[in-house]
GROMACS .gro file of C-alpha atoms in nm:
model
  515
    1MET     CA    1  -0.587   1.272   1.947
    2THR     CA    2  -0.479   1.611   1.862
    3SER     CA    3  -0.508   1.697   1.472
    4ALA     CA    4  -0.200   1.816   1.285
    5HIS     CA    5  -0.445   2.127   1.206
    6ALA     CA    6  -0.493   2.169   1.575
    7ILE     CA    7  -0.129   2.160   1.685
    8ALA     CA    8  -0.007   2.394   1.395
    9SER     CA    9  -0.269   2.665   1.458
   10GLU     CA   10  -0.177   2.646   1.862
   11VAL     CA   11   0.174   2.682   1.768
   12CYS     CA   12   0.145   2.956   1.501
   13ALA     CA   13  -0.075   3.132   1.746
   14GLY     CA   14   0.193   3.122   2.028
   15THR     CA   15  -0.051   2.922   2.270
   16ARG     CA   16   0.146   2.604   2.270
   17ARG     CA   17   0.515   2.568   2.230
   18ALA     CA   18   0.663   2.311   1.952
   19THR     CA   19   0.904   2.185   2.222
   20ASP     CA   20   0.603   2.096   2.451
   21VAL     CA   21   0.406   1.933   2.177
   22LEU     CA   22   0.723   1.727   2.086
   23GLU     CA   23   0.784   1.627   2.435
   24ASP     CA   24   0.444   1.493   2.455
   25PHE     CA   25   0.485   1.275   2.156
   26LEU     CA   26   0.837   1.149   2.268
   27GLY     CA   27   0.667   1.051   2.594
   28ARG     CA   28   0.404   0.832   2.419
   29ILE     CA   29   0.698   0.658   2.224
   30GLU     CA   30   0.913   0.592   2.526
   31MET     CA   31   0.610   0.480   2.697
   32HIS     CA   32   0.456   0.245   2.430
   33ASP     CA   33   0.669   0.169   2.118
   34ALA     CA   34   0.842  -0.116   2.298
   35ASP     CA   35   0.514  -0.294   2.267
   36VAL     CA   36   0.437  -0.153   1.919
   37HIS     CA   37   0.782  -0.104   1.748
   38ALA     CA   38   0.666   0.139   1.502
   39PHE     CA   39   1.035   0.316   1.473
   40ASN     CA   40   1.368   0.194   1.375
   41THR     CA   41   1.495   0.519   1.490
   42VAL     CA   42   1.372   0.817   1.709
   43THR     CA   43   1.525   1.116   1.625
   44ALA     CA   44   1.468   1.298   1.974
   45ASP     CA   45   1.788   1.526   1.975
   46GLN     CA   46   1.735   1.645   1.615
   47ALA     CA   47   1.362   1.690   1.666
   48ARG     CA   48   1.429   1.915   1.974
   49ALA     CA   49   1.648   2.134   1.790
   50ALA     CA   50   1.395   2.151   1.506
   51ALA     CA   51   1.116   2.244   1.741
   52ALA     CA   52   1.332   2.508   1.909
   53ALA     CA   53   1.385   2.658   1.588
   54ILE     CA   54   1.006   2.665   1.513
   55ASP     CA   55   0.927   2.819   1.848
   56ALA     CA   56   1.206   3.098   1.776
   57ALA     CA   57   1.052   3.172   1.447
   58VAL     CA   58   0.706   3.236   1.599
   59ASP     CA   59   0.868   3.444   1.878
   60ASP     CA   60   1.025   3.665   1.600
   61GLY     CA   61   0.687   3.686   1.417
   62ARG     CA   62   0.804   3.483   1.152
   63ASP     CA   63   0.567   3.234   0.969
   64PRO     CA   64   0.681   2.887   1.074
   65GLY     CA   65   0.464   2.708   0.801
   66PRO     CA   66   0.126   2.528   0.775
   67LEU     CA   67   0.269   2.234   0.962
   68ALA     CA   68   0.439   2.429   1.242
   69GLY     CA   69   0.556   2.205   1.523
   70VAL     CA   70   0.371   1.908   1.381
   71PRO     CA   71   0.564   1.596   1.488
   72VAL     CA   72   0.616   1.354   1.170
   73ALA     CA   73   0.745   1.017   1.112
   74PHE     CA   74   0.923   0.903   0.770
   75LYS     CA   75   0.909   0.537   0.645
   76ASP     CA   76   1.271   0.427   0.668
   77ASN     CA   77   1.300   0.397   0.299
   78MET     CA   78   1.310   0.770   0.239
   79CYS     CA   79   1.654   0.930   0.256
   80THR     CA   80   1.718   1.159   0.571
   81ARG     CA   81   2.057   1.337   0.566
   82GLY     CA   82   2.277   1.215   0.835
   83VAL     CA   83   2.014   0.986   0.989
   84ALA     CA   84   2.024   0.598   0.920
   85THR     CA   85   1.813   0.490   0.624
   86THR     CA   86   1.795   0.108   0.646
   87CYS     CA   87   1.494  -0.007   0.434
   88SER     CA   88   1.474  -0.236   0.729
   89SER     CA   89   1.735  -0.437   0.580
   90ARG     CA   90   2.070  -0.566   0.699
   91ILE     CA   91   2.235  -0.484   0.381
   92LEU     CA   92   2.177  -0.109   0.464
   93GLU     CA   93   2.197  -0.129   0.838
   94GLY     CA   94   2.341   0.208   0.969
   95TRP     CA   95   2.383   0.380   0.613
   96GLN     CA   96   2.340   0.761   0.652
   97PRO     CA   97   2.243   0.948   0.317
   98PRO     CA   98   2.432   1.264   0.234
   99TYR     CA   99   2.115   1.425   0.128
  100ASP     CA  100   1.727   1.436   0.206
  101ALA     CA  101   1.446   1.327   0.012
  102THR     CA  102   1.253   1.590  -0.164
  103VAL     CA  103   0.949   1.513   0.048
  104VAL     CA  104   1.167   1.540   0.366
  105GLN     CA  105   1.253   1.899   0.256
  106ALA     CA  106   0.904   1.968   0.163
  107MET     CA  107   0.791   1.865   0.519
  108THR     CA  108   1.073   2.053   0.695
  109ALA     CA  109   1.019   2.377   0.500
  110ALA     CA  110   0.654   2.341   0.597
  111GLY     CA  111   0.752   2.346   0.987
  112ALA     CA  112   0.690   1.979   1.056
  113VAL     CA  113   0.930   1.817   1.297
  114MET     CA  114   1.094   1.477   1.221
  115ILE     CA  115   1.054   1.246   1.500
  116GLY     CA  116   1.188   0.916   1.374
  117LYS     CA  117   1.217   0.665   1.111
  118THR     CA  118   0.949   0.399   1.085
  119ASN     CA  119   0.984   0.006   1.040
  120LEU     CA  120   0.849  -0.157   0.707
  121ASP     CA  121   0.891  -0.484   0.552
  122GLU     CA  122   1.229  -0.513   0.404
  123PHE     CA  123   1.271  -0.306   0.096
  124ALA     CA  124   0.888  -0.230   0.109
  125MET     CA  125   0.834  -0.600  -0.005
  126GLY     CA  126   0.524  -0.723   0.202
  127SER     CA  127   0.178  -0.665   0.340
  128SER     CA  128   0.237  -0.723   0.714
  129THR     CA  129   0.539  -0.562   0.830
  130GLU     CA  130   0.642  -0.922   0.947
  131HIS     CA  131   0.950  -0.913   0.688
  132SER     CA  132   1.160  -0.656   0.873
  133ALA     CA  133   1.518  -0.730   0.962
  134PHE     CA  134   1.470  -0.551   1.287
  135GLY     CA  135   1.134  -0.746   1.386
  136PRO     CA  136   0.791  -0.688   1.323
  137THR     CA  137   0.562  -0.403   1.399
  138ARG     CA  138   0.243  -0.480   1.592
  139ASN     CA  139  -0.110  -0.327   1.529
  140PRO     CA  140  -0.206  -0.074   1.807
  141TYR     CA  141  -0.562  -0.224   1.798
  142ASP     CA  142  -0.436  -0.582   1.895
  143LEU     CA  143  -0.082  -0.643   1.944
  144THR     CA  144  -0.118  -1.004   1.848
  145ARG     CA  145  -0.214  -0.879   1.492
  146VAL     CA  146  -0.014  -0.727   1.219
  147PRO     CA  147  -0.063  -0.359   1.108
  148GLY     CA  148  -0.019  -0.412   0.737
  149GLY     CA  149   0.254  -0.321   0.524
  150SER     CA  150   0.484  -0.251   0.383
  151SER     CA  151   0.425   0.079   0.570
  152GLY     CA  152   0.319  -0.080   0.884
  153GLY     CA  153   0.546   0.133   1.106
  154SER     CA  154   0.419   0.458   0.953
  155ALA     CA  155   0.052   0.349   1.010
  156ALA     CA  156   0.120   0.202   1.346
  157ALA     CA  157   0.283   0.524   1.463
  158VAL     CA  158  -0.006   0.740   1.364
  159ALA     CA  159  -0.264   0.483   1.518
  160ALA     CA  160  -0.073   0.476   1.860
  161GLY     CA  161  -0.061   0.831   1.866
  162PHE     CA  162   0.319   0.848   1.832
  163ALA     CA  163   0.271   1.108   1.550
  164PRO     CA  164  -0.023   1.300   1.416
  165LEU     CA  165   0.136   1.243   1.050
  166ALA     CA  166   0.375   1.007   0.871
  167LEU     CA  167   0.464   0.953   0.510
  168GLY     CA  168   0.486   0.600   0.356
  169SER     CA  169   0.550   0.462   0.022
  170ASP     CA  170   0.283   0.273  -0.180
  171THR     CA  171   0.395   0.000  -0.457
  172GLY     CA  172   0.099  -0.220  -0.469
  173GLY     CA  173  -0.115  -0.098  -0.158
  174SER     CA  174   0.160  -0.015   0.103
  175ILE     CA  175  -0.008   0.307   0.223
  176ARG     CA  176  -0.353   0.217   0.196
  177GLN     CA  177  -0.369  -0.152   0.309
  178PRO     CA  178  -0.195  -0.056   0.680
  179ALA     CA  179  -0.415   0.241   0.672
  180SER     CA  180  -0.717   0.044   0.687
  181LEU     CA  181  -0.596  -0.231   0.901
  182CYS     CA  182  -0.491   0.064   1.168
  183GLY     CA  183  -0.802   0.244   1.137
  184ILE     CA  184  -0.677   0.570   0.986
  185VAL     CA  185  -0.657   0.750   0.652
  186GLY     CA  186  -0.395   0.685   0.390
  187ILE     CA  187  -0.330   0.839   0.038
  188LYS     CA  188  -0.129   0.709  -0.267
  189PRO     CA  189  -0.152   1.005  -0.496
  190THR     CA  190  -0.125   0.971  -0.893
  191TYR     CA  191   0.200   0.842  -0.995
  192GLY     CA  192   0.411   1.143  -1.060
  193ARG     CA  193   0.208   1.401  -0.809
  194VAL     CA  194   0.467   1.356  -0.548
  195SER     CA  195   0.851   1.336  -0.597
  196ARG     CA  196   1.005   1.012  -0.554
  197TYR     CA  197   1.369   1.156  -0.537
  198GLY     CA  198   1.524   1.024  -0.209
  199LEU     CA  199   1.272   0.731  -0.207
  200VAL     CA  200   1.501   0.401  -0.219
  201ALA     CA  201   1.341   0.211  -0.513
  202PHE     CA  202   1.158  -0.100  -0.484
  203ALA     CA  203   0.960  -0.103  -0.827
  204SER     CA  204   1.031   0.221  -0.987
  205SER     CA  205   0.695   0.239  -1.214
  206PHE     CA  206   0.484   0.178  -0.938
  207ASP     CA  207   0.640   0.346  -0.612
  208GLN     CA  208   0.474   0.656  -0.497
  209ILE     CA  209   0.525   0.847  -0.154
  210GLY     CA  210   0.178   0.958   0.037
  211PRO     CA  211   0.042   1.058   0.377
  212PHE     CA  212  -0.089   0.878   0.701
  213ALA     CA  213  -0.325   1.089   0.913
  214THR     CA  214  -0.615   1.047   1.166
  215ASP     CA  215  -0.846   1.220   0.945
  216VAL     CA  216  -0.906   1.325   0.583
  217ALA     CA  217  -0.828   1.714   0.656
  218ASP     CA  218  -0.493   1.633   0.792
  219ALA     CA  219  -0.407   1.407   0.490
  220ALA     CA  220  -0.532   1.677   0.253
  221LEU     CA  221  -0.312   1.944   0.433
  222THR     CA  222  -0.003   1.707   0.413
  223LEU     CA  223  -0.078   1.599   0.040
  224GLY     CA  224  -0.049   1.975  -0.056
  225VAL     CA  225   0.279   2.014   0.118
  226ILE     CA  226   0.437   1.721  -0.048
  227SER     CA  227   0.282   1.752  -0.411
  228GLY     CA  228   0.460   1.942  -0.702
  229HIS     CA  229   0.682   1.928  -0.971
  230ASP     CA  230   1.047   1.822  -0.888
  231PRO     CA  231   1.326   1.868  -1.152
  232ALA     CA  232   1.507   1.591  -0.981
  233ASP     CA  233   1.235   1.344  -1.053
  234SER     CA  234   1.197   1.279  -1.417
  235THR     CA  235   0.865   1.113  -1.379
  236SER     CA  236   0.751   1.422  -1.164
  237ILE     CA  237   0.414   1.585  -1.333
  238PRO     CA  238   0.451   1.940  -1.409
  239ALA     CA  239   0.089   2.022  -1.266
  240ASP     CA  240  -0.026   2.278  -1.053
  241VAL     CA  241  -0.119   2.184  -0.709
  242PRO     CA  242  -0.476   2.216  -0.635
  243ASP     CA  243  -0.627   2.339  -0.280
  244PHE     CA  244  -0.665   1.996  -0.146
  245GLU     CA  245  -0.801   2.122   0.171
  246ALA     CA  246  -1.094   2.305   0.013
  247ALA     CA  247  -1.202   1.996  -0.152
  248VAL     CA  248  -1.264   1.840   0.188
  249GLY     CA  249  -1.538   2.070   0.274
  250ARG     CA  250  -1.735   2.050  -0.061
  251GLY     CA  251  -2.043   1.821  -0.084
  252VAL     CA  252  -2.096   1.518  -0.298
  253GLU     CA  253  -2.435   1.615  -0.444
  254GLY     CA  254  -2.423   1.545  -0.833
  255LEU     CA  255  -2.108   1.327  -0.799
  256ARG     CA  256  -2.111   0.966  -0.954
  257VAL     CA  257  -1.988   0.694  -0.751
  258GLY     CA  258  -1.927   0.351  -0.880
  259VAL     CA  259  -1.885   0.051  -0.682
  260VAL     CA  260  -1.668  -0.194  -0.827
  261SER     CA  261  -1.843  -0.520  -0.860
  262GLU     CA  262  -1.526  -0.740  -0.903
  263LEU     CA  263  -1.420  -0.626  -0.553
  264THR     CA  264  -1.749  -0.585  -0.386
  265GLY     CA  265  -2.005  -0.867  -0.337
  266SER     CA  266  -2.377  -0.810  -0.243
  267ARG     CA  267  -2.532  -0.787   0.083
  268ASN     CA  268  -2.552  -1.153   0.171
  269GLY     CA  269  -2.695  -1.201  -0.167
  270ALA     CA  270  -2.982  -0.968  -0.116
  271ALA     CA  271  -3.189  -0.851  -0.390
  272ASN     CA  272  -3.332  -0.536  -0.248
  273GLY     CA  273  -3.252  -0.263  -0.022
  274GLY     CA  274  -3.013   0.039  -0.081
  275PRO     CA  275  -2.909   0.201  -0.386
  276VAL     CA  276  -2.624  -0.017  -0.479
  277LEU     CA  277  -2.809  -0.349  -0.379
  278GLY     CA  278  -2.967  -0.589  -0.645
  279ASP     CA  279  -2.663  -0.668  -0.851
  280THR     CA  280  -2.446  -0.954  -0.738
  281ALA     CA  281  -2.050  -0.943  -0.788
  282PRO     CA  282  -1.928  -1.155  -1.061
  283ARG     CA  283  -1.835  -1.503  -0.952
  284ASP     CA  284  -1.610  -1.766  -1.045
  285SER     CA  285  -1.717  -2.118  -1.196
  286ALA     CA  286  -1.753  -2.240  -0.828
  287GLY     CA  287  -2.000  -1.959  -0.747
  288GLU     CA  288  -1.766  -1.782  -0.510
  289VAL     CA  289  -1.728  -1.407  -0.519
  290LEU     CA  290  -1.408  -1.325  -0.679
  291ASP     CA  291  -1.083  -1.252  -0.454
  292GLY     CA  292  -1.254  -1.362  -0.140
  293ILE     CA  293  -1.365  -1.025   0.021
  294ASP     CA  294  -1.507  -1.106   0.382
  295ALA     CA  295  -1.864  -1.043   0.424
  296ASP     CA  296  -1.825  -0.773   0.712
  297VAL     CA  297  -1.591  -0.595   0.481
  298THR     CA  298  -1.842  -0.599   0.182
  299GLU     CA  299  -2.083  -0.455   0.421
  300ARG     CA  300  -1.900  -0.165   0.531
  301VAL     CA  301  -1.836  -0.053   0.179
  302LEU     CA  302  -2.205  -0.102   0.078
  303GLU     CA  303  -2.290   0.109   0.400
  304ALA     CA  304  -2.064   0.383   0.281
  305ALA     CA  305  -2.225   0.384  -0.045
  306ASP     CA  306  -2.551   0.422   0.102
  307ALA     CA  307  -2.425   0.715   0.304
  308LEU     CA  308  -2.287   0.885  -0.025
  309ALA     CA  309  -2.630   0.822  -0.185
  310ASP     CA  310  -2.822   0.978   0.101
  311ALA     CA  311  -2.578   1.278   0.072
  312GLY     CA  312  -2.695   1.328  -0.285
  313ALA     CA  313  -2.429   1.124  -0.490
  314THR     CA  314  -2.552   0.900  -0.767
  315VAL     CA  315  -2.433   0.537  -0.693
  316GLY     CA  316  -2.433   0.218  -0.899
  317ARG     CA  317  -2.241  -0.062  -0.981
  318VAL     CA  318  -1.955  -0.066  -1.237
  319SER     CA  319  -1.747  -0.347  -1.384
  320VAL     CA  320  -1.375  -0.315  -1.426
  321PRO     CA  321  -1.281  -0.686  -1.551
  322ALA     CA  322  -0.914  -0.645  -1.572
  323VAL     CA  323  -0.855  -0.607  -1.181
  324THR     CA  324  -0.915  -0.964  -1.146
  325TYR     CA  325  -0.591  -1.002  -1.329
  326GLY     CA  326  -0.398  -0.738  -1.142
  327LEU     CA  327  -0.241  -0.962  -0.866
  328THR     CA  328  -0.081  -1.180  -1.149
  329ALA     CA  329   0.061  -0.871  -1.347
  330TYR     CA  330   0.192  -0.711  -1.052
  331TYR     CA  331   0.383  -1.002  -0.918
  332LEU     CA  332   0.558  -1.029  -1.252
  333ILE     CA  333   0.638  -0.661  -1.329
  334ALA     CA  334   0.732  -0.549  -0.979
  335PRO     CA  335   0.981  -0.827  -0.897
  336ALA     CA  336   1.135  -0.758  -1.229
  337GLU     CA  337   1.194  -0.396  -1.154
  338ALA     CA  338   1.309  -0.503  -0.807
  339SER     CA  339   1.570  -0.751  -0.934
  340SER     CA  340   1.690  -0.450  -1.142
  341ASN     CA  341   1.696  -0.196  -0.865
  342LEU     CA  342   1.836  -0.415  -0.591
  343ALA     CA  343   2.139  -0.511  -0.827
  344ARG     CA  344   2.322  -0.210  -0.683
  345TYR     CA  345   2.368  -0.368  -0.333
  346ASP     CA  346   2.673  -0.568  -0.417
  347GLY     CA  347   2.900  -0.496  -0.121
  348THR     CA  348   3.116  -0.265  -0.336
  349ARG     CA  349   2.977   0.098  -0.300
  350TYR     CA  350   2.782   0.117   0.017
  351GLY     CA  351   2.610  -0.091   0.282
  352LEU     CA  352   2.705  -0.423   0.394
  353ARG     CA  353   3.011  -0.617   0.275
  354VAL     CA  354   3.112  -0.970   0.354
  355GLU     CA  355   3.469  -1.042   0.254
  356GLY     CA  356   3.522  -1.316   0.026
  357ALA     CA  357   3.817  -1.461  -0.190
  358ASP     CA  358   3.731  -1.268  -0.481
  359VAL     CA  359   3.477  -1.000  -0.610
  360GLU     CA  360   3.208  -1.271  -0.702
  361GLU     CA  361   3.241  -1.430  -0.386
  362MET     CA  362   3.221  -1.096  -0.192
  363ASN     CA  363   2.923  -0.998  -0.382
  364ARG     CA  364   2.750  -1.345  -0.341
  365LEU     CA  365   2.817  -1.352   0.020
  366THR     CA  366   2.713  -1.001   0.089
  367ARG     CA  367   2.374  -1.047  -0.081
  368ARG     CA  368   2.309  -1.372   0.077
  369ALA     CA  369   2.380  -1.218   0.422
  370GLY     CA  370   2.223  -0.883   0.364
  371PHE     CA  371   1.878  -0.974   0.219
  372GLY     CA  372   1.589  -1.137   0.397
  373ASP     CA  373   1.406  -1.433   0.232
  374GLU     CA  374   1.116  -1.226   0.104
  375VAL     CA  375   1.362  -1.008  -0.093
  376LYS     CA  376   1.554  -1.312  -0.230
  377ALA     CA  377   1.242  -1.475  -0.352
  378ARG     CA  378   1.127  -1.175  -0.530
  379ILE     CA  379   1.487  -1.085  -0.695
  380MET     CA  380   1.471  -1.464  -0.817
  381LEU     CA  381   1.108  -1.430  -0.937
  382GLY     CA  382   1.204  -1.106  -1.133
  383THR     CA  383   1.524  -1.225  -1.274
  384PHE     CA  384   1.357  -1.539  -1.399
  385ALA     CA  385   1.068  -1.319  -1.563
  386LEU     CA  386   1.326  -1.087  -1.738
  387SER     CA  387   1.538  -1.400  -1.859
  388ALA     CA  388   1.597  -1.504  -2.204
  389GLY     CA  389   1.308  -1.725  -2.329
  390TYR     CA  390   1.072  -1.607  -2.068
  391TYR     CA  391   1.060  -1.229  -2.115
  392ASP     CA  392   0.785  -1.241  -2.368
  393ALA     CA  393   0.597  -1.521  -2.211
  394TYR     CA  394   0.579  -1.364  -1.868
  395TYR     CA  395   0.688  -1.009  -1.840
  396GLY     CA  396   0.564  -0.890  -2.168
  397LYS     CA  397   0.220  -1.020  -2.114
  398ALA     CA  398   0.187  -0.872  -1.763
  399GLN     CA  399   0.271  -0.529  -1.927
  400ARG     CA  400  -0.002  -0.579  -2.177
  401VAL     CA  401  -0.256  -0.663  -1.885
  402ARG     CA  402  -0.140  -0.332  -1.725
  403MET     CA  403  -0.228  -0.140  -2.033
  404LEU     CA  404  -0.581  -0.327  -2.032
  405THR     CA  405  -0.631  -0.239  -1.676
  406ARG     CA  406  -0.553   0.138  -1.765
  407ARG     CA  407  -0.809   0.098  -2.057
  408ASP     CA  408  -1.061  -0.068  -1.817
  409PHE     CA  409  -1.015   0.225  -1.564
  410ASP     CA  410  -1.057   0.500  -1.839
  411ALA     CA  411  -1.409   0.342  -1.921
  412ALA     CA  412  -1.520   0.320  -1.574
  413TYR     CA  413  -1.425   0.680  -1.520
  414ALA     CA  414  -1.623   0.799  -1.828
  415GLU     CA  415  -1.908   0.666  -1.644
  416TYR     CA  416  -1.825   0.768  -1.279
  417ASP     CA  417  -1.626   1.030  -1.097
  418VAL     CA  418  -1.490   0.808  -0.859
  419LEU     CA  419  -1.512   0.417  -0.755
  420LEU     CA  420  -1.523   0.266  -0.445
  421SER     CA  421  -1.410  -0.085  -0.303
  422PRO     CA  422  -1.261  -0.246   0.001
  423THR     CA  423  -0.916  -0.150   0.078
  424SER     CA  424  -0.837  -0.485   0.229
  425PRO     CA  425  -1.010  -0.796   0.176
  426CYS     CA  426  -1.005  -0.856   0.561
  427VAL     CA  427  -0.937  -0.691   0.905
  428ALA     CA  428  -0.586  -0.707   1.069
  429PHE     CA  429  -0.480  -1.067   1.081
  430ARG     CA  430  -0.273  -1.255   1.331
  431PHE     CA  431   0.093  -1.292   1.296
  432GLY     CA  432   0.206  -1.601   1.096
  433GLU     CA  433  -0.153  -1.641   1.010
  434ARG     CA  434  -0.072  -1.574   0.623
  435ALA     CA  435   0.270  -1.730   0.604
  436ASP     CA  436   0.214  -1.883   0.265
  437PRO     CA  437   0.338  -1.643   0.004
  438MET     CA  438   0.007  -1.665  -0.223
  439THR     CA  439  -0.213  -1.595   0.077
  440MET     CA  440  -0.002  -1.294   0.189
  441TYR     CA  441  -0.010  -1.137  -0.185
  442ARG     CA  442  -0.392  -1.184  -0.178
  443CYS     CA  443  -0.388  -0.904   0.074
  444ASP     CA  444  -0.312  -0.672  -0.211
  445THR     CA  445  -0.595  -0.748  -0.420
  446CYS     CA  446  -0.812  -0.451  -0.416
  447THR     CA  447  -0.491  -0.199  -0.410
  448ILE     CA  448  -0.279  -0.339  -0.675
  449PRO     CA  449  -0.491  -0.212  -0.979
  450SER     CA  450  -0.456   0.164  -0.911
  451ASN     CA  451  -0.071   0.108  -0.889
  452LEU     CA  452  -0.093  -0.068  -1.230
  453SER     CA  453  -0.316   0.232  -1.364
  454GLY     CA  454  -0.128   0.481  -1.183
  455ASP     CA  455  -0.419   0.662  -1.047
  456PRO     CA  456  -0.487   0.797  -0.712
  457ALA     CA  457  -0.674   0.602  -0.449
  458MET     CA  458  -0.695   0.632  -0.045
  459SER     CA  459  -0.839   0.437   0.231
  460VAL     CA  460  -1.068   0.603   0.481
  461PRO     CA  461  -1.200   0.404   0.790
  462PHE     CA  462  -1.560   0.292   0.813
  463GLY     CA  463  -1.680   0.112   1.111
  464THR     CA  464  -1.537  -0.207   1.216
  465GLY     CA  465  -1.570  -0.579   1.102
  466ALA     CA  466  -1.465  -0.893   1.280
  467ASP     CA  467  -1.348  -0.878   1.632
  468ASP     CA  468  -1.434  -0.510   1.643
  469LEU     CA  469  -1.124  -0.411   1.417
  470PRO     CA  470  -1.113  -0.130   1.185
  471VAL     CA  471  -1.223  -0.151   0.818
  472GLY     CA  472  -1.123   0.064   0.514
  473VAL     CA  473  -1.317   0.187   0.228
  474GLN     CA  474  -1.078   0.260  -0.066
  475VAL     CA  475  -1.187   0.553  -0.281
  476MET     CA  476  -1.026   0.558  -0.628
  477ALA     CA  477  -1.013   0.849  -0.894
  478PRO     CA  478  -0.895   0.909  -1.219
  479ALA     CA  479  -0.530   1.070  -1.273
  480LEU     CA  480  -0.489   1.380  -1.093
  481GLY     CA  481  -0.841   1.363  -0.954
  482GLU     CA  482  -0.749   1.389  -0.593
  483GLU     CA  483  -0.980   1.688  -0.532
  484THR     CA  484  -1.286   1.488  -0.599
  485MET     CA  485  -1.133   1.167  -0.418
  486LEU     CA  486  -1.080   1.387  -0.105
  487THR     CA  487  -1.443   1.530  -0.134
  488VAL     CA  488  -1.599   1.192  -0.146
  489ALA     CA  489  -1.355   1.054   0.139
  490ALA     CA  490  -1.434   1.336   0.355
  491ALA     CA  491  -1.812   1.269   0.313
  492ILE     CA  492  -1.782   0.901   0.399
  493GLU     CA  493  -1.570   1.004   0.715
  494ARG     CA  494  -1.846   1.218   0.833
  495ALA     CA  495  -2.097   0.938   0.800
  496ALA     CA  496  -1.891   0.687   0.957
  497PRO     CA  497  -1.980   0.531   1.273
  498PRO     CA  498  -1.729   0.605   1.553
  499LEU     CA  499  -1.422   0.394   1.565
  500PRO     CA  500  -1.313   0.262   1.892
  501LYS     CA  501  -0.974   0.390   2.010
  502PRO     CA  502  -0.673   0.179   2.013
  503PRO     CA  503  -0.612   0.081   2.368
  504LEU     CA  504  -0.276   0.246   2.344
  505VAL     CA  505  -0.428   0.587   2.254
  506GLY     CA  506  -0.753   0.534   2.486
  507ALA     CA  507  -0.549   0.449   2.797
  508ALA     CA  508  -0.480   0.737   3.034
  509ASP     CA  509  -0.125   0.852   3.044
  510SER     CA  510   0.068   1.179   3.149
  511THR     CA  511   0.172   1.279   2.819
  512GLY     CA  512  -0.167   1.485   2.718
  513ALA     CA  513  -0.105   1.361   2.347
  514GLY     CA  514  -0.387   1.126   2.324
  515ASN     CA  515  -0.737   1.280   2.412
   0.00000   0.00000   0.00000
C-alpha cells in the first residue's frame, strides 16, 4: 500500500495529482466498504474539492503542506463543520457541527484530504465496534472477526487500504487495541499532547486523539502535525513539538527496555534462552498467569524484546504491580465521567428528540430511544458510582488506584526508558464471541494502565498468532516520551517478520491504491 510519505512527496513534486490519488482510494472504498463498513459517511464531493485545491497550490508553486493530497479518515466523534458527526449513536444521527475539531483543522492545514468519517462503538464505548447504532465494522483480515474498538472503523479503513492515515480516539485502548487486531500502527500520545477540542467527550480525563498508519514513519509524521498547544483546550500541554520523524531513524543501542511482568508471561515456562527469559510472570493463587494473555501473543512480545536486545538495547523484566487493578479502576472512573458528559443529550438542545407529555418524559423517552444498551449500562454504572453513600467506597478508591498506577509507572521508568507488553491479550476474535461484558472489558487489560497514568503508548505489528492473524506489541514511555517510544517502535518494525496482507489489500483491483 502506498505510504503517506510517498503520496505527499509525489504530489509536492508534481509527479502525481492529488485528484488522481483521491480517486484511487474512493474506488477502493466503493468496491470494498460494503463488506467492511469502515465508514459512516464518505465525503467524496468535499474531498474532490480539497484535492483540486491541493493540485492548484502545486501548480502555483505554493507549499501544499507535509501531507499534501494524502486522504485521511476521521473517527465519527470528531467535529467536522457541515459534515455529520454522529458518534455512531441514534441520539446524534444527522447532527452537523458548526466548527471543525482542532485536529481536523491541523490535518487540513497540512494538506490532508478528508475522505470520510469512520464507524465506532457508540460514543467510543466498546472494544469491538459491535456497539454501533449503524452496524458493526468487520476486520479486513477476516470478515467474520471484529476489528477491535472503539476506533474499529478508523483501523479497518487503514488496514483495508481505504486511506493511508486515520485518526482515532483512545480512552482505554481504543486506538492501540484495534491497531493490534488490524495489523497496523496506532499511537496514544501523552494526555494533553494533542488537543481534544472538538472531540465529543466520553471520559474527559482519559480521552486522547492519535493516528493510525501502516508504518511507524507515517504515524510519526501525523503525530507531529496534530501535536501542539491549543488555547481552546485547557488540558493542552504548552510544550514544544519534537521532530518525531527524526526519532524513527535512530538506533536503540544503549536504551533500557523493560518487559512488564504482570502483562507478559514466560516462553512456555522456559528457564533459559533469550535476554528476557528465566523469570516467569507473577501468577495468581491458582498458578495462572495474570490477565490471561494468550501464549502466542506472549511469544511475539518476547521475540520483539529479543530483537531489541540484538539491536543493542538492554532488556530486562520489570514489575508494575498496580496494572493488575487498572481494569477495575477504569471501569469505575470512566463510566462516572461518561454519566456526566452524556447528561447533555436530553432532547432539548440538539440531536434526537422524542416528544413527551412534559419535559421530564421527553428527556426520558429521548435517552431511551437514542442510546444503545452499552451506553445505557455505563451511564447507570457511573451514576451509581457517584451517588451518595457510594462515592467514597467506589469512585474515591478508584482514583487512589489511579494515583498508585502513576507511582508504579514512575518507578518503572526510573529503571527503564520504555516498557513492552502485549497490546491485546488475543488476536481478533469472532463476532459475538465476547458478548459477556466482563469478557469484553478484559480486552483492555494491557492498554488501560497507560490511560490511567496519562503516559504515551503505541502498538506496532510484530508477526502473527492464532489463525495467522496480526499481533501487536505495545511500547510505553513516560510522559512526553514519544520520541524514545517511536525509536523503539521503529526498531521493532524493522525486525518484524513479514505480515500477510489482508485479502482486500492483496486482491488485484483496478484502483492502483493497493500495491
